[in-house]
mmCIF file of N, CA, C and O in Angstrom:
data_model
loop_
_atom_site.group_PDB
_atom_site.id
_atom_site.type_symbol
_atom_site.label_atom_id
_atom_site.label_comp_id
_atom_site.label_asym_id
_atom_site.label_seq_id
_atom_site.Cartn_x
_atom_site.Cartn_y
_atom_site.Cartn_z
ATOM 1 N N MET A 1 18.121 -3.069 -4.557
ATOM 2 C CA MET A 1 17.049 -3.912 -5.041
ATOM 3 C C MET A 1 15.876 -3.033 -5.465
ATOM 4 O O MET A 1 15.493 -2.110 -4.767
ATOM 5 N N SER A 2 15.323 -3.327 -6.610
ATOM 6 C CA SER A 2 14.199 -2.556 -7.135
ATOM 7 C C SER A 2 12.898 -2.992 -6.475
ATOM 8 O O SER A 2 12.752 -4.135 -6.050
ATOM 9 N N LEU A 3 11.948 -2.060 -6.426
ATOM 10 C CA LEU A 3 10.677 -2.304 -5.763
ATOM 11 C C LEU A 3 9.526 -2.204 -6.759
ATOM 12 O O LEU A 3 9.392 -1.199 -7.464
ATOM 13 N N ALA A 4 8.697 -3.252 -6.829
ATOM 14 C CA ALA A 4 7.549 -3.291 -7.735
ATOM 15 C C ALA A 4 6.265 -3.460 -6.926
ATOM 16 O O ALA A 4 6.257 -4.076 -5.863
ATOM 17 N N LEU A 5 5.190 -2.915 -7.479
ATOM 18 C CA LEU A 5 3.851 -3.112 -6.930
ATOM 19 C C LEU A 5 3.016 -3.792 -8.005
ATOM 20 O O LEU A 5 2.932 -3.292 -9.138
ATOM 21 N N VAL A 6 2.415 -4.919 -7.674
ATOM 22 C CA VAL A 6 1.571 -5.661 -8.598
ATOM 23 C C VAL A 6 0.127 -5.499 -8.135
ATOM 24 O O VAL A 6 -0.215 -5.836 -6.999
ATOM 25 N N VAL A 7 -0.706 -4.962 -9.023
ATOM 26 C CA VAL A 7 -2.093 -4.644 -8.688
ATOM 27 C C VAL A 7 -3.030 -5.475 -9.576
ATOM 28 O O VAL A 7 -3.042 -5.292 -10.792
ATOM 29 N N ASP A 8 -3.778 -6.367 -8.953
ATOM 30 C CA ASP A 8 -4.722 -7.201 -9.703
ATOM 31 C C ASP A 8 -5.703 -7.799 -8.707
ATOM 32 O O ASP A 8 -5.309 -8.176 -7.607
ATOM 33 N N ASP A 9 -6.954 -7.895 -9.085
ATOM 34 C CA ASP A 9 -7.953 -8.472 -8.199
ATOM 35 C C ASP A 9 -7.914 -10.006 -8.193
ATOM 36 O O ASP A 9 -8.525 -10.636 -7.340
ATOM 37 N N VAL A 10 -7.152 -10.607 -9.096
ATOM 38 C CA VAL A 10 -7.028 -12.064 -9.164
ATOM 39 C C VAL A 10 -5.691 -12.468 -8.541
ATOM 40 O O VAL A 10 -4.624 -12.118 -9.053
ATOM 41 N N LYS A 11 -5.771 -13.209 -7.432
ATOM 42 C CA LYS A 11 -4.563 -13.587 -6.694
ATOM 43 C C LYS A 11 -3.561 -14.353 -7.565
ATOM 44 O O LYS A 11 -2.361 -14.105 -7.499
ATOM 45 N N LEU A 12 -4.049 -15.272 -8.388
ATOM 46 C CA LEU A 12 -3.153 -16.050 -9.240
ATOM 47 C C LEU A 12 -2.336 -15.135 -10.147
ATOM 48 O O LEU A 12 -1.127 -15.334 -10.316
ATOM 49 N N ASN A 13 -2.968 -14.116 -10.729
ATOM 50 C CA ASN A 13 -2.248 -13.175 -11.591
ATOM 51 C C ASN A 13 -1.179 -12.425 -10.803
ATOM 52 O O ASN A 13 -0.053 -12.248 -11.284
ATOM 53 N N ARG A 14 -1.529 -11.976 -9.591
ATOM 54 C CA ARG A 14 -0.537 -11.292 -8.748
ATOM 55 C C ARG A 14 0.638 -12.214 -8.457
ATOM 56 O O ARG A 14 1.798 -11.811 -8.553
ATOM 57 N N ASP A 15 0.323 -13.459 -8.119
ATOM 58 C CA ASP A 15 1.371 -14.422 -7.771
ATOM 59 C C ASP A 15 2.304 -14.711 -8.940
ATOM 60 O O ASP A 15 3.520 -14.805 -8.766
ATOM 61 N N VAL A 16 1.746 -14.867 -10.139
ATOM 62 C CA VAL A 16 2.577 -15.176 -11.314
ATOM 63 C C VAL A 16 3.520 -14.017 -11.619
ATOM 64 O O VAL A 16 4.732 -14.209 -11.785
ATOM 65 N N ILE A 17 2.997 -12.811 -11.674
ATOM 66 C CA ILE A 17 3.841 -11.645 -11.969
ATOM 67 C C ILE A 17 4.871 -11.455 -10.862
ATOM 68 O O ILE A 17 6.059 -11.230 -11.134
ATOM 69 N N GLY A 18 4.429 -11.571 -9.624
ATOM 70 C CA GLY A 18 5.356 -11.424 -8.497
ATOM 71 C C GLY A 18 6.472 -12.450 -8.515
ATOM 72 O O GLY A 18 7.637 -12.132 -8.257
ATOM 73 N N SER A 19 6.147 -13.688 -8.850
ATOM 74 C CA SER A 19 7.169 -14.743 -8.927
ATOM 75 C C SER A 19 8.217 -14.430 -9.979
ATOM 76 O O SER A 19 9.420 -14.610 -9.751
ATOM 77 N N LEU A 20 7.760 -13.961 -11.129
ATOM 78 C CA LEU A 20 8.703 -13.608 -12.195
ATOM 79 C C LEU A 20 9.619 -12.461 -11.755
ATOM 80 O O LEU A 20 10.825 -12.473 -12.040
ATOM 81 N N LEU A 21 9.062 -11.491 -11.070
ATOM 82 C CA LEU A 21 9.870 -10.364 -10.598
ATOM 83 C C LEU A 21 10.864 -10.798 -9.522
ATOM 84 O O LEU A 21 12.027 -10.386 -9.530
ATOM 85 N N ARG A 22 10.428 -11.642 -8.606
ATOM 86 C CA ARG A 22 11.323 -12.105 -7.542
ATOM 87 C C ARG A 22 12.477 -12.931 -8.106
ATOM 88 O O ARG A 22 13.580 -12.897 -7.575
ATOM 89 N N LEU A 23 12.232 -13.646 -9.201
ATOM 90 C CA LEU A 23 13.322 -14.385 -9.853
ATOM 91 C C LEU A 23 14.424 -13.444 -10.331
ATOM 92 O O LEU A 23 15.575 -13.841 -10.477
ATOM 93 N N ARG A 24 14.048 -12.190 -10.577
ATOM 94 C CA ARG A 24 15.010 -11.167 -11.017
ATOM 95 C C ARG A 24 15.470 -10.297 -9.843
ATOM 96 O O ARG A 24 15.976 -9.201 -10.030
ATOM 97 N N ASN A 25 15.234 -10.812 -8.631
ATOM 98 C CA ASN A 25 15.665 -10.146 -7.395
ATOM 99 C C ASN A 25 14.964 -8.825 -7.114
ATOM 100 O O ASN A 25 15.543 -7.925 -6.513
ATOM 101 N N TRP A 26 13.731 -8.697 -7.557
ATOM 102 C CA TRP A 26 12.925 -7.525 -7.221
ATOM 103 C C TRP A 26 12.226 -7.766 -5.891
ATOM 104 O O TRP A 26 11.835 -8.897 -5.578
ATOM 105 N N GLN A 27 12.047 -6.721 -5.139
ATOM 106 C CA GLN A 27 11.169 -6.761 -3.975
ATOM 107 C C GLN A 27 9.765 -6.466 -4.511
ATOM 108 O O GLN A 27 9.591 -5.560 -5.329
ATOM 109 N N VAL A 28 8.749 -7.217 -4.064
ATOM 110 C CA VAL A 28 7.413 -7.093 -4.640
ATOM 111 C C VAL A 28 6.371 -6.845 -3.547
ATOM 112 O O VAL A 28 6.345 -7.537 -2.527
ATOM 113 N N LEU A 29 5.522 -5.856 -3.795
ATOM 114 C CA LEU A 29 4.356 -5.572 -2.967
ATOM 115 C C LEU A 29 3.122 -5.893 -3.792
ATOM 116 O O LEU A 29 3.172 -5.884 -5.030
ATOM 117 N N TYR A 30 1.997 -6.139 -3.119
ATOM 118 C CA TYR A 30 0.781 -6.544 -3.819
ATOM 119 C C TYR A 30 -0.422 -5.718 -3.364
ATOM 120 O O TYR A 30 -0.520 -5.357 -2.191
ATOM 121 N N ALA A 31 -1.327 -5.453 -4.314
ATOM 122 C CA ALA A 31 -2.594 -4.793 -4.013
ATOM 123 C C ALA A 31 -3.685 -5.461 -4.829
ATOM 124 O O ALA A 31 -3.453 -5.893 -5.962
ATOM 125 N N GLU A 32 -4.899 -5.510 -4.258
ATOM 126 C CA GLU A 32 -6.027 -6.144 -4.932
ATOM 127 C C GLU A 32 -6.827 -5.185 -5.800
ATOM 128 O O GLU A 32 -7.653 -5.611 -6.598
ATOM 129 N N ASN A 33 -6.599 -3.875 -5.641
ATOM 130 C CA ASN A 33 -7.363 -2.890 -6.414
ATOM 131 C C ASN A 33 -6.640 -1.545 -6.382
ATOM 132 O O ASN A 33 -5.630 -1.383 -5.695
ATOM 133 N N GLY A 34 -7.175 -0.596 -7.118
ATOM 134 C CA GLY A 34 -6.540 0.711 -7.225
ATOM 135 C C GLY A 34 -6.475 1.474 -5.922
ATOM 136 O O GLY A 34 -5.480 2.141 -5.632
ATOM 137 N N GLU A 35 -7.528 1.382 -5.112
ATOM 138 C CA GLU A 35 -7.541 2.084 -3.834
ATOM 139 C C GLU A 35 -6.410 1.603 -2.940
ATOM 140 O O GLU A 35 -5.688 2.399 -2.337
ATOM 141 N N GLU A 36 -6.249 0.279 -2.861
ATOM 142 C CA GLU A 36 -5.185 -0.290 -2.042
ATOM 143 C C GLU A 36 -3.816 0.099 -2.596
ATOM 144 O O GLU A 36 -2.891 0.401 -1.844
ATOM 145 N N ALA A 37 -3.687 0.118 -3.907
ATOM 146 C CA ALA A 37 -2.420 0.512 -4.534
ATOM 147 C C ALA A 37 -2.040 1.938 -4.162
ATOM 148 O O ALA A 37 -0.871 2.215 -3.856
ATOM 149 N N LEU A 38 -3.001 2.846 -4.157
ATOM 150 C CA LEU A 38 -2.706 4.232 -3.771
ATOM 151 C C LEU A 38 -2.281 4.335 -2.316
ATOM 152 O O LEU A 38 -1.376 5.113 -1.982
ATOM 153 N N ARG A 39 -2.910 3.555 -1.444
ATOM 154 C CA ARG A 39 -2.501 3.559 -0.029
ATOM 155 C C ARG A 39 -1.069 3.059 0.124
ATOM 156 O O ARG A 39 -0.278 3.613 0.884
ATOM 157 N N ILE A 40 -0.719 2.018 -0.626
ATOM 158 C CA ILE A 40 0.643 1.486 -0.564
ATOM 159 C C ILE A 40 1.629 2.511 -1.104
ATOM 160 O O ILE A 40 2.681 2.744 -0.508
ATOM 161 N N PHE A 41 1.305 3.145 -2.230
ATOM 162 C CA PHE A 41 2.189 4.170 -2.799
ATOM 163 C C PHE A 41 2.413 5.322 -1.816
ATOM 164 O O PHE A 41 3.521 5.841 -1.702
ATOM 165 N N ALA A 42 1.370 5.704 -1.091
ATOM 166 C CA ALA A 42 1.510 6.790 -0.115
ATOM 167 C C ALA A 42 2.528 6.435 0.972
ATOM 168 O O ALA A 42 3.243 7.312 1.467
ATOM 169 N N LYS A 43 2.612 5.155 1.312
ATOM 170 C CA LYS A 43 3.560 4.698 2.338
ATOM 171 C C LYS A 43 4.926 4.358 1.754
ATOM 172 O O LYS A 43 5.926 4.368 2.465
ATOM 173 N N LYS A 44 4.964 4.023 0.475
ATOM 174 C CA LYS A 44 6.196 3.583 -0.191
ATOM 175 C C LYS A 44 6.397 4.340 -1.507
ATOM 176 O O LYS A 44 6.355 3.758 -2.590
ATOM 177 N N PRO A 45 6.634 5.647 -1.453
ATOM 178 C CA PRO A 45 6.777 6.417 -2.705
ATOM 179 C C PRO A 45 8.011 6.033 -3.526
ATOM 180 O O PRO A 45 8.136 6.453 -4.665
ATOM 181 N N GLU A 46 8.864 5.206 -2.961
ATOM 182 C CA GLU A 46 10.068 4.785 -3.692
ATOM 183 C C GLU A 46 9.806 3.639 -4.663
ATOM 184 O O GLU A 46 10.745 3.124 -5.304
ATOM 185 N N ILE A 47 8.559 3.242 -4.847
ATOM 186 C CA ILE A 47 8.221 2.174 -5.801
ATOM 187 C C ILE A 47 8.747 2.565 -7.186
ATOM 188 O O ILE A 47 8.559 3.682 -7.641
ATOM 189 N N ASP A 48 9.407 1.601 -7.832
ATOM 190 C CA ASP A 48 10.004 1.840 -9.152
ATOM 191 C C ASP A 48 9.047 1.568 -10.302
ATOM 192 O O ASP A 48 9.067 2.269 -11.310
ATOM 193 N N VAL A 49 8.247 0.523 -10.161
ATOM 194 C CA VAL A 49 7.357 0.122 -11.250
ATOM 195 C C VAL A 49 6.065 -0.451 -10.673
ATOM 196 O O VAL A 49 6.083 -1.121 -9.640
ATOM 197 N N ILE A 50 4.972 -0.147 -11.354
ATOM 198 C CA ILE A 50 3.669 -0.690 -10.977
ATOM 199 C C ILE A 50 3.101 -1.433 -12.181
ATOM 200 O O ILE A 50 3.014 -0.877 -13.284
ATOM 201 N N PHE A 51 2.744 -2.698 -11.953
ATOM 202 C CA PHE A 51 2.054 -3.510 -12.951
ATOM 203 C C PHE A 51 0.601 -3.535 -12.530
ATOM 204 O O PHE A 51 0.295 -3.996 -11.426
ATOM 205 N N THR A 52 -0.294 -3.025 -13.363
ATOM 206 C CA THR A 52 -1.695 -2.983 -12.966
ATOM 207 C C THR A 52 -2.629 -3.590 -13.991
ATOM 208 O O THR A 52 -2.513 -3.327 -15.196
ATOM 209 N N ASP A 53 -3.541 -4.406 -13.474
ATOM 210 C CA ASP A 53 -4.654 -4.893 -14.276
ATOM 211 C C ASP A 53 -5.505 -3.682 -14.635
ATOM 212 O O ASP A 53 -5.494 -2.668 -13.946
ATOM 213 N N LEU A 54 -6.233 -3.772 -15.715
ATOM 214 C CA LEU A 54 -7.072 -2.650 -16.150
ATOM 215 C C LEU A 54 -8.497 -2.754 -15.643
ATOM 216 O O LEU A 54 -9.145 -1.738 -15.416
ATOM 217 N N THR A 55 -8.996 -3.976 -15.470
ATOM 218 C CA THR A 55 -10.381 -4.162 -15.043
ATOM 219 C C THR A 55 -10.409 -4.808 -13.664
ATOM 220 O O THR A 55 -10.121 -5.988 -13.522
ATOM 221 N N MET A 56 -10.715 -3.987 -12.664
ATOM 222 C CA MET A 56 -10.822 -4.447 -11.286
ATOM 223 C C MET A 56 -12.040 -3.778 -10.670
ATOM 224 O O MET A 56 -12.426 -2.686 -11.084
ATOM 225 N N PRO A 57 -12.648 -4.422 -9.674
ATOM 226 C CA PRO A 57 -13.747 -3.759 -8.975
ATOM 227 C C PRO A 57 -13.231 -2.530 -8.230
ATOM 228 O O PRO A 57 -12.069 -2.472 -7.846
ATOM 229 N N GLY A 58 -14.092 -1.573 -8.046
ATOM 230 C CA GLY A 58 -13.654 -0.332 -7.410
ATOM 231 C C GLY A 58 -12.860 0.477 -8.413
ATOM 232 O O GLY A 58 -13.261 0.655 -9.555
ATOM 233 N N MET A 59 -11.693 0.930 -8.011
ATOM 234 C CA MET A 59 -10.841 1.729 -8.907
ATOM 235 C C MET A 59 -10.101 0.814 -9.883
ATOM 236 O O MET A 59 -9.318 -0.037 -9.477
ATOM 237 N N ASN A 60 -10.332 1.006 -11.177
ATOM 238 C CA ASN A 60 -9.664 0.193 -12.191
ATOM 239 C C ASN A 60 -8.275 0.748 -12.514
ATOM 240 O O ASN A 60 -7.852 1.771 -11.975
ATOM 241 N N GLY A 61 -7.568 0.062 -13.402
ATOM 242 C CA GLY A 61 -6.214 0.463 -13.756
ATOM 243 C C GLY A 61 -6.116 1.806 -14.456
ATOM 244 O O GLY A 61 -5.143 2.536 -14.309
ATOM 245 N N TRP A 62 -7.149 2.156 -15.226
ATOM 246 C CA TRP A 62 -7.164 3.442 -15.932
ATOM 247 C C TRP A 62 -7.207 4.596 -14.917
ATOM 248 O O TRP A 62 -6.458 5.562 -15.027
ATOM 249 N N GLU A 63 -8.106 4.472 -13.949
ATOM 250 C CA GLU A 63 -8.237 5.502 -12.920
ATOM 251 C C GLU A 63 -7.001 5.519 -12.025
ATOM 252 O O GLU A 63 -6.537 6.587 -11.605
ATOM 253 N N LEU A 64 -6.447 4.349 -11.734
ATOM 254 C CA LEU A 64 -5.228 4.287 -10.931
ATOM 255 C C LEU A 64 -4.110 5.062 -11.611
ATOM 256 O O LEU A 64 -3.402 5.836 -10.957
ATOM 257 N N LEU A 65 -3.921 4.873 -12.906
ATOM 258 C CA LEU A 65 -2.884 5.613 -13.633
ATOM 259 C C LEU A 65 -3.079 7.118 -13.465
ATOM 260 O O LEU A 65 -2.127 7.840 -13.162
ATOM 261 N N LYS A 66 -4.303 7.577 -13.655
ATOM 262 C CA LYS A 66 -4.607 9.003 -13.517
ATOM 263 C C LYS A 66 -4.263 9.505 -12.115
ATOM 264 O O LYS A 66 -3.607 10.535 -11.958
ATOM 265 N N ARG A 67 -4.671 8.757 -11.106
ATOM 266 C CA ARG A 67 -4.428 9.173 -9.718
ATOM 267 C C ARG A 67 -2.945 9.140 -9.374
ATOM 268 O O ARG A 67 -2.454 9.987 -8.641
ATOM 269 N N LEU A 68 -2.224 8.150 -9.882
ATOM 270 C CA LEU A 68 -0.778 8.084 -9.633
ATOM 271 C C LEU A 68 -0.070 9.297 -10.222
ATOM 272 O O LEU A 68 0.807 9.887 -9.588
ATOM 273 N N LYS A 69 -0.446 9.675 -11.436
ATOM 274 C CA LYS A 69 0.165 10.847 -12.065
ATOM 275 C C LYS A 69 -0.148 12.108 -11.263
ATOM 276 O O LYS A 69 0.721 12.950 -11.064
ATOM 277 N N GLU A 70 -1.403 12.229 -10.795
ATOM 278 C CA GLU A 70 -1.788 13.381 -9.976
ATOM 279 C C GLU A 70 -1.006 13.419 -8.659
ATOM 280 O O GLU A 70 -0.703 14.491 -8.149
ATOM 281 N N ALA A 71 -0.672 12.229 -8.134
ATOM 282 C CA ALA A 71 0.052 12.134 -6.868
ATOM 283 C C ALA A 71 1.562 12.300 -7.054
ATOM 284 O O ALA A 71 2.314 12.275 -6.085
ATOM 285 N N GLY A 72 2.010 12.441 -8.305
ATOM 286 C CA GLY A 72 3.427 12.670 -8.561
ATOM 287 C C GLY A 72 4.273 11.424 -8.699
ATOM 288 O O GLY A 72 5.500 11.496 -8.581
ATOM 289 N N PHE A 73 3.659 10.278 -8.980
ATOM 290 C CA PHE A 73 4.437 9.055 -9.173
ATOM 291 C C PHE A 73 5.375 9.227 -10.356
ATOM 292 O O PHE A 73 4.963 9.595 -11.449
ATOM 293 N N LYS A 74 6.662 8.967 -10.137
ATOM 294 C CA LYS A 74 7.680 9.165 -11.178
ATOM 295 C C LYS A 74 8.159 7.868 -11.816
ATOM 296 O O LYS A 74 8.945 7.885 -12.754
ATOM 297 N N GLY A 75 7.684 6.733 -11.292
ATOM 298 C CA GLY A 75 8.125 5.446 -11.810
ATOM 299 C C GLY A 75 7.390 5.047 -13.070
ATOM 300 O O GLY A 75 6.720 5.850 -13.715
ATOM 301 N N VAL A 76 7.504 3.793 -13.391
ATOM 302 C CA VAL A 76 6.926 3.210 -14.604
ATOM 303 C C VAL A 76 5.618 2.515 -14.246
ATOM 304 O O VAL A 76 5.543 1.808 -13.238
ATOM 305 N N VAL A 77 4.594 2.707 -15.088
ATOM 306 C CA VAL A 77 3.315 2.023 -14.899
ATOM 307 C C VAL A 77 3.045 1.164 -16.136
ATOM 308 O O VAL A 77 2.974 1.687 -17.253
ATOM 309 N N ILE A 78 2.923 -0.139 -15.904
ATOM 310 C CA ILE A 78 2.708 -1.105 -16.977
ATOM 311 C C ILE A 78 1.274 -1.615 -16.897
ATOM 312 O O ILE A 78 0.835 -2.090 -15.843
ATOM 313 N N ALA A 79 0.537 -1.537 -17.995
ATOM 314 C CA ALA A 79 -0.815 -2.079 -18.073
ATOM 315 C C ALA A 79 -0.726 -3.586 -18.284
ATOM 316 O O ALA A 79 0.052 -4.055 -19.113
ATOM 317 N N VAL A 80 -1.550 -4.328 -17.562
ATOM 318 C CA VAL A 80 -1.581 -5.783 -17.684
ATOM 319 C C VAL A 80 -2.976 -6.189 -18.140
ATOM 320 O O VAL A 80 -3.966 -5.885 -17.466
ATOM 321 N N SER A 81 -3.042 -6.834 -19.297
ATOM 322 C CA SER A 81 -4.326 -7.274 -19.843
ATOM 323 C C SER A 81 -4.098 -8.401 -20.831
ATOM 324 O O SER A 81 -3.051 -8.450 -21.486
ATOM 325 N N GLY A 82 -5.072 -9.256 -20.945
ATOM 326 C CA GLY A 82 -5.012 -10.311 -21.946
ATOM 327 C C GLY A 82 -5.557 -9.856 -23.287
ATOM 328 O O GLY A 82 -5.511 -10.599 -24.258
ATOM 329 N N ASP A 83 -6.050 -8.631 -23.358
ATOM 330 C CA ASP A 83 -6.652 -8.096 -24.583
ATOM 331 C C ASP A 83 -5.612 -7.274 -25.347
ATOM 332 O O ASP A 83 -5.463 -6.079 -25.129
ATOM 333 N N GLU A 84 -4.901 -7.932 -26.234
ATOM 334 C CA GLU A 84 -3.822 -7.298 -27.003
ATOM 335 C C GLU A 84 -4.316 -6.127 -27.855
ATOM 336 O O GLU A 84 -3.559 -5.205 -28.166
ATOM 337 N N SER A 85 -5.604 -6.111 -28.186
ATOM 338 C CA SER A 85 -6.131 -5.069 -29.075
ATOM 339 C C SER A 85 -6.158 -3.682 -28.426
ATOM 340 O O SER A 85 -6.301 -2.680 -29.125
ATOM 341 N N ILE A 86 -5.987 -3.597 -27.112
ATOM 342 C CA ILE A 86 -6.029 -2.292 -26.445
ATOM 343 C C ILE A 86 -4.643 -1.727 -26.124
ATOM 344 O O ILE A 86 -4.528 -0.694 -25.481
ATOM 345 N N LYS A 87 -3.609 -2.390 -26.606
ATOM 346 C CA LYS A 87 -2.246 -1.934 -26.327
ATOM 347 C C LYS A 87 -2.044 -0.471 -26.730
ATOM 348 O O LYS A 87 -1.537 0.332 -25.957
ATOM 349 N N GLY A 88 -2.435 -0.109 -27.923
ATOM 350 C CA GLY A 88 -2.278 1.263 -28.394
ATOM 351 C C GLY A 88 -3.036 2.253 -27.529
ATOM 352 O O GLY A 88 -2.534 3.334 -27.221
ATOM 353 N N LYS A 89 -4.239 1.891 -27.152
ATOM 354 C CA LYS A 89 -5.047 2.747 -26.279
ATOM 355 C C LYS A 89 -4.351 2.964 -24.937
ATOM 356 O O LYS A 89 -4.369 4.075 -24.389
ATOM 357 N N CYS A 90 -3.723 1.914 -24.416
ATOM 358 C CA CYS A 90 -3.011 2.019 -23.135
ATOM 359 C C CYS A 90 -1.822 2.976 -23.244
ATOM 360 O O CYS A 90 -1.623 3.833 -22.375
ATOM 361 N N ILE A 91 -1.049 2.835 -24.282
ATOM 362 C CA ILE A 91 0.120 3.697 -24.469
ATOM 363 C C ILE A 91 -0.335 5.144 -24.659
ATOM 364 O O ILE A 91 0.238 6.070 -24.081
ATOM 365 N N LYS A 92 -1.386 5.331 -25.437
ATOM 366 C CA LYS A 92 -1.921 6.668 -25.661
ATOM 367 C C LYS A 92 -2.434 7.301 -24.358
ATOM 368 O O LYS A 92 -2.325 8.510 -24.171
ATOM 369 N N ALA A 93 -2.960 6.480 -23.463
ATOM 370 C CA ALA A 93 -3.480 6.958 -22.185
ATOM 371 C C ALA A 93 -2.369 7.340 -21.208
ATOM 372 O O ALA A 93 -2.631 8.003 -20.205
ATOM 373 N N GLY A 94 -1.126 6.917 -21.505
ATOM 374 C CA GLY A 94 -0.029 7.290 -20.625
ATOM 375 C C GLY A 94 0.674 6.146 -19.929
ATOM 376 O O GLY A 94 1.617 6.379 -19.161
ATOM 377 N N PHE A 95 0.239 4.913 -20.170
ATOM 378 C CA PHE A 95 0.959 3.787 -19.603
ATOM 379 C C PHE A 95 2.335 3.705 -20.265
ATOM 380 O O PHE A 95 2.484 4.023 -21.446
ATOM 381 N N ASP A 96 3.328 3.262 -19.515
ATOM 382 C CA ASP A 96 4.691 3.179 -20.039
ATOM 383 C C ASP A 96 4.939 1.880 -20.798
ATOM 384 O O ASP A 96 5.943 1.744 -21.498
ATOM 385 N N GLY A 97 4.054 0.928 -20.638
ATOM 386 C CA GLY A 97 4.207 -0.349 -21.321
ATOM 387 C C GLY A 97 2.956 -1.163 -21.185
ATOM 388 O O GLY A 97 2.014 -0.794 -20.483
ATOM 389 N N PHE A 98 2.954 -2.287 -21.883
ATOM 390 C CA PHE A 98 1.773 -3.139 -21.915
ATOM 391 C C PHE A 98 2.215 -4.579 -21.832
ATOM 392 O O PHE A 98 3.135 -4.992 -22.508
#
């Protein structure tokens, strides 16, 4: 079973993404911000994919991506945003998807 981490400060967004993943038999972990996501990754380095919001209080998704790469995360990081106009910027920054 694959393991995903969903990072978003809005509970409803976490729940929707998590529900879709669980329908595909993924195991899902949740974090409210980048700091919490890094703590979870430190305990669960086997995470396969991280879906992260870009705008969160504290550490945002952009900084989380940078820190994950520095920490040696080898999985996939997907940017989650309702602003379609930043898709190219996200891919250029190193996100694996949008």
